[in-house]
């Protein structure tokens, strides 16, 4: 197996025994279907070509065993099974050694030492509450940052609205000025002005005739 060939400490006794038992179980499973069972499925072929049939049977059995072993090893590598089993073996071995030495959880040898009076909920809280508090602080900091950004956006929007209001007021003043000019122009005596303009032009022509 690839994990057994990797450079590092030798595999634990627990892993060696587990892997050996697994290999034995795979072999028994792959060869549980005997040649007798195979010949009962293909009696005529096994009778006419016993050597060929037996060869095919052995090939199929070997393929099944190899296929199971290969896929099992892939799963072991994917989930790092040997490392976890070795860690479990180390934990169990250390716990047995402490028990033989008469050590208990009250000895203060480690933060994870078990105590008989330690309730599961208290142990869970000791692990989860600090993590939750860190997450809470992170969320509070993020919320404060978002509030600051929102205030900046609010001020920017308010300034834009005020500028738009000023522009609308200025535009209204300009349109009012144009309306006033148009009203005054409309009230002018246009016909009299045209007649006066024509009379002035004729008088000017009479006084200063064209050469």
GROMACS .gro file of N, CA and C in nm, residues 5-115:
model
  333
    5UNK      N    1   0.445   0.259   0.225
    5UNK     CA    2   0.575   0.279   0.164
    5UNK      C    3   0.626   0.421   0.181
    6UNK      N    4   0.543   0.513   0.229
    6UNK     CA    5   0.584   0.652   0.243
    6UNK      C    6   0.691   0.664   0.350
    7UNK      N    7   0.779   0.763   0.331
    7UNK     CA    8   0.886   0.786   0.426
    7UNK      C    9   0.827   0.841   0.555
    8UNK      N   10   0.866   0.786   0.668
    8UNK     CA   11   0.813   0.832   0.795
    8UNK      C   12   0.822   0.721   0.898
    9UNK      N   13   0.758   0.741   1.012
    9UNK     CA   14   0.762   0.639   1.116
    9UNK      C   15   0.693   0.512   1.070
   10UNK      N   16   0.733   0.398   1.124
   10UNK     CA   17   0.670   0.272   1.084
   10UNK      C   18   0.524   0.270   1.125
   11UNK      N   19   0.443   0.192   1.056
   11UNK     CA   20   0.301   0.186   1.091
   11UNK      C   21   0.282   0.125   1.230
   12UNK      N   22   0.176   0.165   1.293
   12UNK     CA   23   0.148   0.115   1.427
   12UNK      C   24   0.102  -0.030   1.421
   13UNK      N   25   0.108  -0.094   1.536
   13UNK     CA   26   0.065  -0.233   1.546
   13UNK      C   27  -0.084  -0.245   1.515
   14UNK      N   28  -0.159  -0.147   1.558
   14UNK     CA   29  -0.303  -0.149   1.533
   14UNK      C   30  -0.332  -0.144   1.383
   15UNK      N   31  -0.257  -0.058   1.311
   15UNK     CA   32  -0.279  -0.048   1.166
   15UNK      C   33  -0.235  -0.176   1.095
   16UNK      N   34  -0.122  -0.232   1.135
   16UNK     CA   35  -0.072  -0.354   1.072
   16UNK      C   36  -0.172  -0.468   1.086
   17UNK      N   37  -0.225  -0.484   1.206
   17UNK     CA   38  -0.322  -0.590   1.229
   17UNK      C   39  -0.452  -0.563   1.153
   18UNK      N   40  -0.494  -0.439   1.152
   18UNK     CA   41  -0.617  -0.404   1.081
   18UNK      C   42  -0.602  -0.429   0.931
   19UNK      N   43  -0.489  -0.388   0.874
   19UNK     CA   44  -0.470  -0.404   0.730
   19UNK      C   45  -0.455  -0.551   0.692
   20UNK      N   46  -0.388  -0.629   0.777
   20UNK     CA   47  -0.374  -0.772   0.749
   20UNK      C   48  -0.510  -0.842   0.754
   21UNK      N   49  -0.591  -0.806   0.853
   21UNK     CA   50  -0.726  -0.865   0.862
   21UNK      C   51  -0.811  -0.825   0.742
   22UNK      N   52  -0.794  -0.702   0.697
   22UNK     CA   53  -0.869  -0.657   0.580
   22UNK      C   54  -0.828  -0.734   0.455
   23UNK      N   55  -0.698  -0.754   0.437
   23UNK     CA   56  -0.650  -0.830   0.322
   23UNK      C   57  -0.705  -0.972   0.323
   24UNK      N   58  -0.707  -1.033   0.440
   24UNK     CA   59  -0.760  -1.169   0.451
   24UNK      C   60  -0.909  -1.172   0.417
   25UNK      N   61  -0.982  -1.071   0.464
   25UNK     CA   62  -1.125  -1.065   0.434
   25UNK      C   63  -1.149  -1.046   0.285
   26UNK      N   64  -1.065  -0.964   0.220
   26UNK     CA   65  -1.080  -0.943   0.076
   26UNK      C   66  -1.052  -1.072  -0.001
   27UNK      N   67  -0.947  -1.143   0.039
   27UNK     CA   68  -0.914  -1.269  -0.028
   27UNK      C   69  -1.028  -1.370  -0.014
   28UNK      N   70  -1.081  -1.382   0.105
   28UNK     CA   71  -1.191  -1.476   0.126
   28UNK      C   72  -1.315  -1.435   0.047
   29UNK      N   73  -1.339  -1.305   0.040
   29UNK     CA   74  -1.456  -1.259  -0.034
   29UNK      C   75  -1.440  -1.283  -0.184
   30UNK      N   76  -1.318  -1.259  -0.236
   30UNK     CA   77  -1.295  -1.275  -0.379
   30UNK      C   78  -1.298  -1.422  -0.422
   31UNK      N   79  -1.257  -1.511  -0.332
   31UNK     CA   80  -1.250  -1.654  -0.367
   31UNK      C   81  -1.362  -1.735  -0.302
   32UNK      N   82  -1.462  -1.666  -0.251
   32UNK     CA   83  -1.574  -1.739  -0.191
   32UNK      C   84  -1.650  -1.816  -0.298
   33UNK      N   85  -1.653  -1.763  -0.417
   33UNK     CA   86  -1.718  -1.830  -0.531
   33UNK      C   87  -1.619  -1.934  -0.584
   34UNK      N   88  -1.644  -2.060  -0.557
   34UNK     CA   89  -1.550  -2.166  -0.592
   34UNK      C   90  -1.566  -2.207  -0.738
   35UNK      N   91  -1.468  -2.287  -0.782
   35UNK     CA   92  -1.476  -2.336  -0.920
   35UNK      C   93  -1.595  -2.429  -0.938
   36UNK      N   94  -1.634  -2.497  -0.832
   36UNK     CA   95  -1.752  -2.583  -0.840
   36UNK      C   96  -1.876  -2.499  -0.869
   37UNK      N   97  -1.888  -2.385  -0.801
   37UNK     CA   98  -2.000  -2.295  -0.829
   37UNK      C   99  -1.993  -2.244  -0.973
   38UNK      N  100  -1.873  -2.214  -1.017
   38UNK     CA  101  -1.854  -2.165  -1.153
   38UNK      C  102  -1.894  -2.270  -1.256
   39UNK      N  103  -1.855  -2.395  -1.231
   39UNK     CA  104  -1.886  -2.503  -1.326
   39UNK      C  105  -2.035  -2.533  -1.330
   40UNK      N  106  -2.104  -2.509  -1.220
   40UNK     CA  107  -2.249  -2.530  -1.221
   40UNK      C  108  -2.319  -2.426  -1.307
   41UNK      N  109  -2.258  -2.309  -1.320
   41UNK     CA  110  -2.316  -2.205  -1.406
   41UNK      C  111  -2.286  -2.233  -1.553
   42UNK      N  112  -2.169  -2.290  -1.581
   42UNK     CA  113  -2.130  -2.319  -1.720
   42UNK      C  114  -2.089  -2.467  -1.731
   43UNK      N  115  -2.182  -2.558  -1.712
   43UNK     CA  116  -2.145  -2.701  -1.708
   43UNK      C  117  -2.090  -2.752  -1.841
   44UNK      N  118  -2.151  -2.717  -1.952
   44UNK     CA  119  -2.108  -2.769  -2.081
   44UNK      C  120  -1.968  -2.719  -2.116
   45UNK      N  121  -1.945  -2.591  -2.096
   45UNK     CA  122  -1.813  -2.534  -2.128
   45UNK      C  123  -1.704  -2.593  -2.039
   46UNK      N  124  -1.734  -2.606  -1.909
   46UNK     CA  125  -1.635  -2.662  -1.817
   46UNK      C  126  -1.606  -2.809  -1.848
   47UNK      N  127  -1.705  -2.878  -1.901
   47UNK     CA  128  -1.684  -3.019  -1.935
   47UNK      C  129  -1.604  -3.034  -2.063
   48UNK      N  130  -1.631  -2.947  -2.161
   48UNK     CA  131  -1.562  -2.958  -2.289
   48UNK      C  132  -1.423  -2.895  -2.284
   49UNK      N  133  -1.407  -2.783  -2.211
   49UNK     CA  134  -1.277  -2.715  -2.204
   49UNK      C  135  -1.243  -2.686  -2.058
   50UNK      N  136  -1.210  -2.787  -1.983
   50UNK     CA  137  -1.186  -2.767  -1.839
   50UNK      C  138  -1.067  -2.675  -1.810
   51UNK      N  139  -0.960  -2.687  -1.889
   51UNK     CA  140  -0.843  -2.602  -1.863
   51UNK      C  141  -0.873  -2.455  -1.890
   52UNK      N  142  -0.939  -2.428  -2.003
   52UNK     CA  143  -0.973  -2.290  -2.034
   52UNK      C  144  -1.071  -2.230  -1.935
   53UNK      N  145  -1.169  -2.309  -1.896
   53UNK     CA  146  -1.268  -2.259  -1.800
   53UNK      C  147  -1.204  -2.230  -1.665
   54UNK      N  148  -1.115  -2.318  -1.622
   54UNK     CA  149  -1.049  -2.296  -1.493
   54UNK      C  150  -0.959  -2.173  -1.499
   55UNK      N  151  -0.894  -2.152  -1.614
   55UNK     CA  152  -0.810  -2.033  -1.629
   55UNK      C  153  -0.892  -1.905  -1.622
   56UNK      N  154  -1.008  -1.905  -1.688
   56UNK     CA  155  -1.095  -1.788  -1.683
   56UNK      C  156  -1.144  -1.764  -1.540
   57UNK      N  157  -1.179  -1.872  -1.470
   57UNK     CA  158  -1.225  -1.859  -1.332
   57UNK      C  159  -1.117  -1.796  -1.244
   58UNK      N  160  -0.994  -1.843  -1.258
   58UNK     CA  161  -0.885  -1.787  -1.178
   58UNK      C  162  -0.859  -1.641  -1.213
   59UNK      N  163  -0.869  -1.609  -1.342
   59UNK     CA  164  -0.849  -1.470  -1.384
   59UNK      C  165  -0.955  -1.378  -1.325
   60UNK      N  166  -1.079  -1.423  -1.329
   60UNK     CA  167  -1.188  -1.342  -1.274
   60UNK      C  168  -1.171  -1.324  -1.123
   61UNK      N  169  -1.135  -1.430  -1.053
   61UNK     CA  170  -1.116  -1.420  -0.908
   61UNK      C  171  -1.003  -1.324  -0.874
   62UNK      N  172  -0.893  -1.334  -0.949
   62UNK     CA  173  -0.780  -1.244  -0.925
   62UNK      C  174  -0.817  -1.099  -0.956
   63UNK      N  175  -0.895  -1.081  -1.063
   63UNK     CA  176  -0.938  -0.945  -1.098
   63UNK      C  177  -1.025  -0.885  -0.988
   64UNK      N  178  -1.117  -0.965  -0.936
   64UNK     CA  179  -1.205  -0.915  -0.829
   64UNK      C  180  -1.122  -0.875  -0.708
   65UNK      N  181  -1.027  -0.960  -0.670
   65UNK     CA  182  -0.944  -0.929  -0.553
   65UNK      C  183  -0.861  -0.803  -0.576
   66UNK      N  184  -0.798  -0.794  -0.694
   66UNK     CA  185  -0.715  -0.677  -0.724
   66UNK      C  186  -0.800  -0.549  -0.729
   67UNK      N  187  -0.918  -0.560  -0.787
   67UNK     CA  188  -1.007  -0.443  -0.798
   67UNK      C  189  -1.048  -0.393  -0.659
   68UNK      N  190  -1.082  -0.485  -0.571
   68UNK     CA  191  -1.123  -0.445  -0.435
   68UNK      C  192  -1.006  -0.382  -0.360
   69UNK      N  193  -0.888  -0.444  -0.371
   69UNK     CA  194  -0.771  -0.392  -0.301
   69UNK      C  195  -0.735  -0.252  -0.352
   70UNK      N  196  -0.738  -0.235  -0.484
   70UNK     CA  197  -0.701  -0.105  -0.543
   70UNK      C  198  -0.796   0.005  -0.497
   71UNK      N  199  -0.925  -0.021  -0.503
   71UNK     CA  200  -1.022   0.080  -0.462
   71UNK      C  201  -1.016   0.107  -0.312
   72UNK      N  202  -0.990   0.002  -0.234
   72UNK     CA  203  -0.977   0.021  -0.090
   72UNK      C  204  -0.857   0.108  -0.057
   73UNK      N  205  -0.745   0.082  -0.124
   73UNK     CA  206  -0.625   0.163  -0.100
   73UNK      C  207  -0.647   0.309  -0.141
   74UNK      N  208  -0.722   0.330  -0.249
   74UNK     CA  209  -0.752   0.467  -0.290
   74UNK      C  210  -0.833   0.540  -0.183
   75UNK      N  211  -0.930   0.470  -0.127
   75UNK     CA  212  -1.009   0.531  -0.019
   75UNK      C  213  -0.923   0.560   0.103
   76UNK      N  214  -0.834   0.467   0.136
   76UNK     CA  215  -0.746   0.487   0.251
   76UNK      C  216  -0.656   0.609   0.229
   77UNK      N  217  -0.606   0.625   0.107
   77UNK     CA  218  -0.520   0.740   0.078
   77UNK      C  219  -0.601   0.869   0.078
   78UNK      N  220  -0.723   0.863   0.026
   78UNK     CA  221  -0.806   0.984   0.019
   78UNK      C  222  -0.839   1.037   0.159
   79UNK      N  223  -0.870   0.947   0.250
   79UNK     CA  224  -0.910   0.988   0.385
   79UNK      C  225  -0.797   0.971   0.488
   80UNK      N  226  -0.677   0.938   0.441
   80UNK     CA  227  -0.559   0.928   0.529
   80UNK      C  228  -0.589   0.834   0.646
   81UNK      N  229  -0.638   0.716   0.613
   81UNK     CA  230  -0.684   0.622   0.716
   81UNK      C  231  -0.568   0.575   0.803
   82UNK      N  232  -0.455   0.542   0.742
   82UNK     CA  233  -0.343   0.490   0.822
   82UNK      C  234  -0.298   0.592   0.926
   83UNK      N  235  -0.287   0.718   0.887
   83UNK     CA  236  -0.244   0.821   0.981
   83UNK      C  237  -0.342   0.833   1.097
   84UNK      N  238  -0.471   0.829   1.066
   84UNK     CA  239  -0.571   0.841   1.172
   84UNK      C  240  -0.571   0.720   1.264
   85UNK      N  241  -0.553   0.600   1.207
   85UNK     CA  242  -0.546   0.480   1.290
   85UNK      C  243  -0.421   0.484   1.377
   86UNK      N  244  -0.310   0.533   1.321
   86UNK     CA  245  -0.187   0.545   1.401
   86UNK      C  246  -0.205   0.644   1.515
   87UNK      N  247  -0.276   0.754   1.488
   87UNK     CA  248  -0.303   0.852   1.595
   87UNK      C  249  -0.390   0.789   1.703
   88UNK      N  250  -0.492   0.715   1.660
   88UNK     CA  251  -0.577   0.647   1.756
   88UNK      C  252  -0.496   0.549   1.841
   89UNK      N  253  -0.406   0.476   1.776
   89UNK     CA  254  -0.323   0.380   1.849
   89UNK      C  255  -0.234   0.452   1.951
   90UNK      N  256  -0.180   0.566   1.911
   90UNK     CA  257  -0.095   0.642   2.003
   90UNK      C  258  -0.175   0.693   2.122
   91UNK      N  259  -0.296   0.743   2.097
   91UNK     CA  260  -0.380   0.794   2.205
   91UNK      C  261  -0.415   0.682   2.302
   92UNK      N  262  -0.454   0.567   2.247
   92UNK     CA  263  -0.492   0.454   2.333
   92UNK      C  264  -0.371   0.406   2.412
   93UNK      N  265  -0.256   0.399   2.346
   93UNK     CA  266  -0.134   0.353   2.415
   93UNK      C  267  -0.097   0.447   2.529
   94UNK      N  268  -0.103   0.579   2.503
   94UNK     CA  269  -0.070   0.675   2.608
   94UNK      C  270  -0.171   0.669   2.722
   95UNK      N  271  -0.299   0.650   2.688
   95UNK     CA  272  -0.401   0.641   2.793
   95UNK      C  273  -0.378   0.518   2.881
   96UNK      N  274  -0.343   0.407   2.819
   96UNK     CA  275  -0.315   0.286   2.897
   96UNK      C  276  -0.193   0.306   2.985
   97UNK      N  277  -0.091   0.373   2.931
   97UNK     CA  278   0.030   0.397   3.011
   97UNK      C  279  -0.002   0.487   3.130
   98UNK      N  280  -0.083   0.590   3.110
   98UNK     CA  281  -0.120   0.678   3.222
   98UNK      C  282  -0.200   0.602   3.327
   99UNK      N  283  -0.289   0.515   3.279
   99UNK     CA  284  -0.369   0.438   3.374
   99UNK      C  285  -0.282   0.343   3.455
  100UNK      N  286  -0.182   0.283   3.389
  100UNK     CA  287  -0.092   0.194   3.462
  100UNK      C  288  -0.007   0.270   3.564
  101UNK      N  289   0.025   0.396   3.532
  101UNK     CA  290   0.102   0.477   3.627
  101UNK      C  291   0.014   0.536   3.735
  102UNK      N  292  -0.117   0.516   3.723
  102UNK     CA  293  -0.208   0.568   3.823
  102UNK      C  294  -0.242   0.713   3.805
  103UNK      N  295  -0.215   0.768   3.687
  103UNK     CA  296  -0.246   0.909   3.662
  103UNK      C  297  -0.394   0.923   3.627
  104UNK      N  298  -0.451   1.036   3.668
  104UNK     CA  299  -0.591   1.066   3.637
  104UNK      C  300  -0.599   1.199   3.568
  105UNK      N  301  -0.720   1.238   3.536
  105UNK     CA  302  -0.739   1.366   3.468
  105UNK      C  303  -0.707   1.485   3.554
  106UNK      N  304  -0.697   1.465   3.688
  106UNK     CA  305  -0.669   1.577   3.778
  106UNK      C  306  -0.521   1.608   3.788
  107UNK      N  307  -0.437   1.532   3.716
  107UNK     CA  308  -0.292   1.552   3.727
  107UNK      C  309  -0.245   1.675   3.653
  108UNK      N  310  -0.330   1.729   3.566
  108UNK     CA  311  -0.292   1.850   3.493
  108UNK      C  312  -0.187   1.826   3.388
  109UNK      N  313  -0.181   1.706   3.332
  109UNK     CA  314  -0.077   1.676   3.233
  109UNK      C  315  -0.113   1.728   3.095
  110UNK      N  316  -0.236   1.769   3.073
  110UNK     CA  317  -0.274   1.818   2.941
  110UNK      C  318  -0.411   1.880   2.943
  111UNK      N  319  -0.436   1.967   2.846
  111UNK     CA  320  -0.564   2.037   2.844
  111UNK      C  321  -0.679   1.944   2.811
  112UNK      N  322  -0.649   1.832   2.746
  112UNK     CA  323  -0.755   1.740   2.707
  112UNK      C  324  -0.766   1.621   2.801
  113UNK      N  325  -0.700   1.626   2.916
  113UNK     CA  326  -0.708   1.515   3.010
  113UNK      C  327  -0.851   1.499   3.059
  114UNK      N  328  -0.895   1.377   3.063
  114UNK     CA  329  -1.032   1.350   3.103
  114UNK      C  330  -1.044   1.348   3.254
  115UNK      N  331  -1.153   1.401   3.304
  115UNK     CA  332  -1.182   1.396   3.446
  115UNK      C  333  -1.319   1.333   3.464
   0.00000   0.00000   0.00000
